[in-house]
Short mmCIF file of N, CA, C and O in Angstrom, two decimals:
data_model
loop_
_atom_site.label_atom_id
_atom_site.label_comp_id
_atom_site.label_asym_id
_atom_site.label_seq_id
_atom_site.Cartn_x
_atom_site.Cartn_y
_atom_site.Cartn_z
N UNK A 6 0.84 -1.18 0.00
CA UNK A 6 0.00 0.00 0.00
C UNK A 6 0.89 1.25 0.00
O UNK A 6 1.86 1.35 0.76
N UNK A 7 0.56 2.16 -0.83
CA UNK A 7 1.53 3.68 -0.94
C UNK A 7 1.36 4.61 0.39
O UNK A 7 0.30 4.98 0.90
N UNK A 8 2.37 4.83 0.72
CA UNK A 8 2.36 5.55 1.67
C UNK A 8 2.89 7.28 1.59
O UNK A 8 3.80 7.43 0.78
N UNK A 9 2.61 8.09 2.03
CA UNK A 9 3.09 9.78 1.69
C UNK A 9 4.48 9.94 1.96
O UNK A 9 4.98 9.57 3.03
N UNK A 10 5.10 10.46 1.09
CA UNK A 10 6.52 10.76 1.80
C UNK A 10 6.68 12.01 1.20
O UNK A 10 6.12 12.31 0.14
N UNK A 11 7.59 12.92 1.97
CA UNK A 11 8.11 14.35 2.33
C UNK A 11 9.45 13.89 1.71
O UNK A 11 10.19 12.99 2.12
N UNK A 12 9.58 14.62 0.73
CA UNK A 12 11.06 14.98 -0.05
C UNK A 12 11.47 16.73 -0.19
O UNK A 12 11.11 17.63 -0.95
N UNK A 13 12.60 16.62 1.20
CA UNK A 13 13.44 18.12 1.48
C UNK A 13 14.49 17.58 0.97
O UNK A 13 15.12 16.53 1.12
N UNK A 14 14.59 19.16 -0.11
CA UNK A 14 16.24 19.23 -0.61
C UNK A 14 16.82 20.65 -0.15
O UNK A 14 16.00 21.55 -0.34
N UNK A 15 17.61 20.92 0.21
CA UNK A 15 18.52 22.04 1.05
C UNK A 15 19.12 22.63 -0.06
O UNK A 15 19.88 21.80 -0.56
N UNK A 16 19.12 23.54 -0.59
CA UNK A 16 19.83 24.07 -1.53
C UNK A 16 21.08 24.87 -0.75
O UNK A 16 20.72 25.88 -0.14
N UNK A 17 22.49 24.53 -0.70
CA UNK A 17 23.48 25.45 0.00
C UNK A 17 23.54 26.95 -0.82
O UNK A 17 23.66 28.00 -0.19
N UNK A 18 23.42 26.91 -2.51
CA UNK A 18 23.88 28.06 -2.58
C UNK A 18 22.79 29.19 -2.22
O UNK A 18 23.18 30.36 -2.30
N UNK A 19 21.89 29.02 -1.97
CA UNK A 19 20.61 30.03 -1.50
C UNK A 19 20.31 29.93 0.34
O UNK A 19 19.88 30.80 1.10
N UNK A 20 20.73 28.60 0.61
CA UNK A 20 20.04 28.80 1.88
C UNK A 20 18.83 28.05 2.36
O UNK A 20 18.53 27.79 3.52
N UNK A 21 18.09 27.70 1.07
CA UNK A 21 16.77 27.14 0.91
C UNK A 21 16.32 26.04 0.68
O UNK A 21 17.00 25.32 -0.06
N UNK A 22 15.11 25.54 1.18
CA UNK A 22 15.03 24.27 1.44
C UNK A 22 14.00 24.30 0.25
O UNK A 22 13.85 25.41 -0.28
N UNK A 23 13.14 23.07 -0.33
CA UNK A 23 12.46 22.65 -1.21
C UNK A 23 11.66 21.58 -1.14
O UNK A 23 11.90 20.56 -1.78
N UNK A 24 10.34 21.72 -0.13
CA UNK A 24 9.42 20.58 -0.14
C UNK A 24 9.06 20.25 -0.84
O UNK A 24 8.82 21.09 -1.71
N UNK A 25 8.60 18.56 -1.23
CA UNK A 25 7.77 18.17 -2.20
C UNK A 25 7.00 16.74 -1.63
O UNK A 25 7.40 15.80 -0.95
N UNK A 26 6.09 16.98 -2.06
CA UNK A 26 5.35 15.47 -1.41
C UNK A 26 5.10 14.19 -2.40
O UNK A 26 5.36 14.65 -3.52
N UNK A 27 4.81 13.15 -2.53
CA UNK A 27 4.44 12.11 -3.44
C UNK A 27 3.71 11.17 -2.44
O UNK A 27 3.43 11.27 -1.24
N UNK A 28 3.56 10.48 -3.13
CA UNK A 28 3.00 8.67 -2.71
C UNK A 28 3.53 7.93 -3.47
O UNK A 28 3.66 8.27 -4.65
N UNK A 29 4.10 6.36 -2.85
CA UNK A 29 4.73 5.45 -3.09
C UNK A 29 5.14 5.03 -2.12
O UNK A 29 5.32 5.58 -1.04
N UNK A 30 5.42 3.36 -2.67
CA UNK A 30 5.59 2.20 -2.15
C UNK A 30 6.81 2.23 -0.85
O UNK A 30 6.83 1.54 0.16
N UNK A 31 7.76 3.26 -1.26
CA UNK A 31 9.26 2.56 -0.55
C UNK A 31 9.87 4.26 -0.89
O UNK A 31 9.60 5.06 -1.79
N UNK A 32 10.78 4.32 0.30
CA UNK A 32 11.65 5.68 -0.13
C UNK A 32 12.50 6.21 -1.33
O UNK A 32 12.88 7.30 -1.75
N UNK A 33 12.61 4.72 -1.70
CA UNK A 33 13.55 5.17 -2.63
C UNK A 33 12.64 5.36 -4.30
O UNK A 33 13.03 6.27 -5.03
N UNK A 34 11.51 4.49 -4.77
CA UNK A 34 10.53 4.94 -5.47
C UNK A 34 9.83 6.71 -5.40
O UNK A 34 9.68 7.55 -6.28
N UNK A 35 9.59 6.71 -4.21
CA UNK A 35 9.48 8.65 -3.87
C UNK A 35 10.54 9.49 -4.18
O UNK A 35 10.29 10.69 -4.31
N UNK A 36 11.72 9.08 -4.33
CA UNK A 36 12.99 9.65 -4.35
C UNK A 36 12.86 10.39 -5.96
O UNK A 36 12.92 11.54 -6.40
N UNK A 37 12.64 8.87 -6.59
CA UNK A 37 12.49 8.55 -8.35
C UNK A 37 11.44 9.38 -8.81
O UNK A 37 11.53 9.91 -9.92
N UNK A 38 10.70 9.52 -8.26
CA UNK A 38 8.55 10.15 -8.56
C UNK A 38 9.08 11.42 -8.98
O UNK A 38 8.69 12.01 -9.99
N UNK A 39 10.38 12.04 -7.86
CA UNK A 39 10.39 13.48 -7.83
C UNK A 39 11.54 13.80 -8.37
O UNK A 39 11.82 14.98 -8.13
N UNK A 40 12.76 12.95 -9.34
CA UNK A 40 13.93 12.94 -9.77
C UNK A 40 14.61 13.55 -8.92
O UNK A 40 14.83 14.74 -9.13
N UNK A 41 15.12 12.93 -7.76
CA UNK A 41 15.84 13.13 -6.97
C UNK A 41 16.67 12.00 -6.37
O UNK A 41 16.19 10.95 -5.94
N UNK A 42 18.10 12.34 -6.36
CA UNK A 42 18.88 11.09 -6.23
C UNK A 42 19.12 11.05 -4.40
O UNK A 42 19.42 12.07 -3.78
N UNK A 43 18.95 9.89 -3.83
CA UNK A 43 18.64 9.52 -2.55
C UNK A 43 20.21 9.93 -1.67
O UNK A 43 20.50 10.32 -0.54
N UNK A 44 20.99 9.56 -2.98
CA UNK A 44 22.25 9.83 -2.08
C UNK A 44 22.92 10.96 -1.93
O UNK A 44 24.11 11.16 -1.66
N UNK A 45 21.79 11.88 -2.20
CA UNK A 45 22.89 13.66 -2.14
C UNK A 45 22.63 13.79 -1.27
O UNK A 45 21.57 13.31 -0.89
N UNK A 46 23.71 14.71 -0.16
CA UNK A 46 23.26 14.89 0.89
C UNK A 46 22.66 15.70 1.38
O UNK A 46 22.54 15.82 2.60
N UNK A 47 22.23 16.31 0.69
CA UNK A 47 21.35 17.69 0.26
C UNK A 47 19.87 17.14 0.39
O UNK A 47 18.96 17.91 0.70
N UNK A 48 19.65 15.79 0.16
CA UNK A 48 18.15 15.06 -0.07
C UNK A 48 17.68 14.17 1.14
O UNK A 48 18.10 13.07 1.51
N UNK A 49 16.84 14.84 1.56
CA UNK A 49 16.39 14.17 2.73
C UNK A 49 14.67 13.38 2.43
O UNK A 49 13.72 14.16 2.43
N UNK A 50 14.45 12.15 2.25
CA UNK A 50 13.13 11.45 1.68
C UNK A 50 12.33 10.93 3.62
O UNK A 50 12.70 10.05 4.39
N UNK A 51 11.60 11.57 3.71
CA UNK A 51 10.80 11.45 4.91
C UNK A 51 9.19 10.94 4.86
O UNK A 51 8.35 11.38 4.07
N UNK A 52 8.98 9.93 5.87
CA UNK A 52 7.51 9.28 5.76
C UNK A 52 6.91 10.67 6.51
O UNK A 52 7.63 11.48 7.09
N UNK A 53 5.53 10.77 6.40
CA UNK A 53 4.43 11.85 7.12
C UNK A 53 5.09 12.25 8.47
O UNK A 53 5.58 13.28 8.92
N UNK A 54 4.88 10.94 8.94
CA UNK A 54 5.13 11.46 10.63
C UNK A 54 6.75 11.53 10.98
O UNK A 54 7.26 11.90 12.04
N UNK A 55 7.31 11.12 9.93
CA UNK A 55 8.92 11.53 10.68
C UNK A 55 9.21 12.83 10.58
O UNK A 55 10.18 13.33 11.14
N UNK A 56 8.00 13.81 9.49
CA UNK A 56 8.51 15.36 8.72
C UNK A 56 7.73 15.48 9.79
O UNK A 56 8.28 16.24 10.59
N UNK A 57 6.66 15.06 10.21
CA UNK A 57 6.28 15.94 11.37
C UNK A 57 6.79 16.23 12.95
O UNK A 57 6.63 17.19 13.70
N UNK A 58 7.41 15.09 13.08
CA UNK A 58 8.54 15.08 14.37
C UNK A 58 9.86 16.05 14.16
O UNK A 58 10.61 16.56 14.99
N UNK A 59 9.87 16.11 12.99
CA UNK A 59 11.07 17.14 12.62
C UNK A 59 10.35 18.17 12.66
O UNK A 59 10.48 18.63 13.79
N UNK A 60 9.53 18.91 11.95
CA UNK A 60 9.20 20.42 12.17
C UNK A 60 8.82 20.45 13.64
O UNK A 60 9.24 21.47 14.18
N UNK A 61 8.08 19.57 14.52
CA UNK A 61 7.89 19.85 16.21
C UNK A 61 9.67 19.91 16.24
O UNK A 61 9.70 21.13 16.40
N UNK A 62 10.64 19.66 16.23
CA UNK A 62 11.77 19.65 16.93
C UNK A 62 12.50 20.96 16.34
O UNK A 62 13.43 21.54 16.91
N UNK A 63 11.86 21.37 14.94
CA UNK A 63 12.52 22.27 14.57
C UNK A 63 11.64 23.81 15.50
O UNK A 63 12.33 24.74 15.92
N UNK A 64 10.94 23.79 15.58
CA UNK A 64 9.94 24.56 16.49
C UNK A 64 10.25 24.62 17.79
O UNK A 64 10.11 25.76 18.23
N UNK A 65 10.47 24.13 18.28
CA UNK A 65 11.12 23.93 19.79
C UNK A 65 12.97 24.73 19.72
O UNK A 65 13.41 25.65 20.42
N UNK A 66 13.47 24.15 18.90
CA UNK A 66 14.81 24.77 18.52
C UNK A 66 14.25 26.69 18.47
O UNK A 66 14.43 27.60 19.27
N UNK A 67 13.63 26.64 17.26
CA UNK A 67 13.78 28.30 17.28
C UNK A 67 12.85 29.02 18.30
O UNK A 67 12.76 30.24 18.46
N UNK A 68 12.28 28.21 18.83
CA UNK A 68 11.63 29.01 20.12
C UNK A 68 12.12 28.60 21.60
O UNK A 68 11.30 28.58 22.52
N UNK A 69 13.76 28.20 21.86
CA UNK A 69 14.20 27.89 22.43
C UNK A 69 13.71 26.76 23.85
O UNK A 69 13.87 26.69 25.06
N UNK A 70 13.12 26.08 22.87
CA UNK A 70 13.01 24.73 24.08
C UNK A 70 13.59 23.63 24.21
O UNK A 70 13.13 22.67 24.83
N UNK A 71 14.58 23.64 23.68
CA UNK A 71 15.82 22.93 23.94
C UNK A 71 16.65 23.04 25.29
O UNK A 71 17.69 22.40 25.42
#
């Protein structure tokens, strides 16, 4: 069954990040959906709830609850 995955790519020379969402089977098929190669390290391929544990942690960081 396809599941949602969150594909962030970090662009260094801007600064900027680049969400994109898909559905598919396996991370690395989502990777492919959105021509994005799994092994840059720039490419981060995330299921629903792991992007959402990351923006709560990223939220906590800039509002200092760390």
């Amino acid at each position: 069954m396809p599941e949602i995955f969150i594909i962030v790519t970090y662009d260094p020379n801007t600064n900027h990040f680049v969400i994109e969402q898909t559905e598919a089977e396996n991370y690395k098929e989502a990777a492919k959906l959105v021509k994005k190669n799994i092994f840059d390290e720039n490419v981060f391929v995330l299921t629903r709830e792991k992007f959402e544990e990351f923006l709560n942690y990223a939220d906590k960081c800039l509002n200092g609850g760390l």
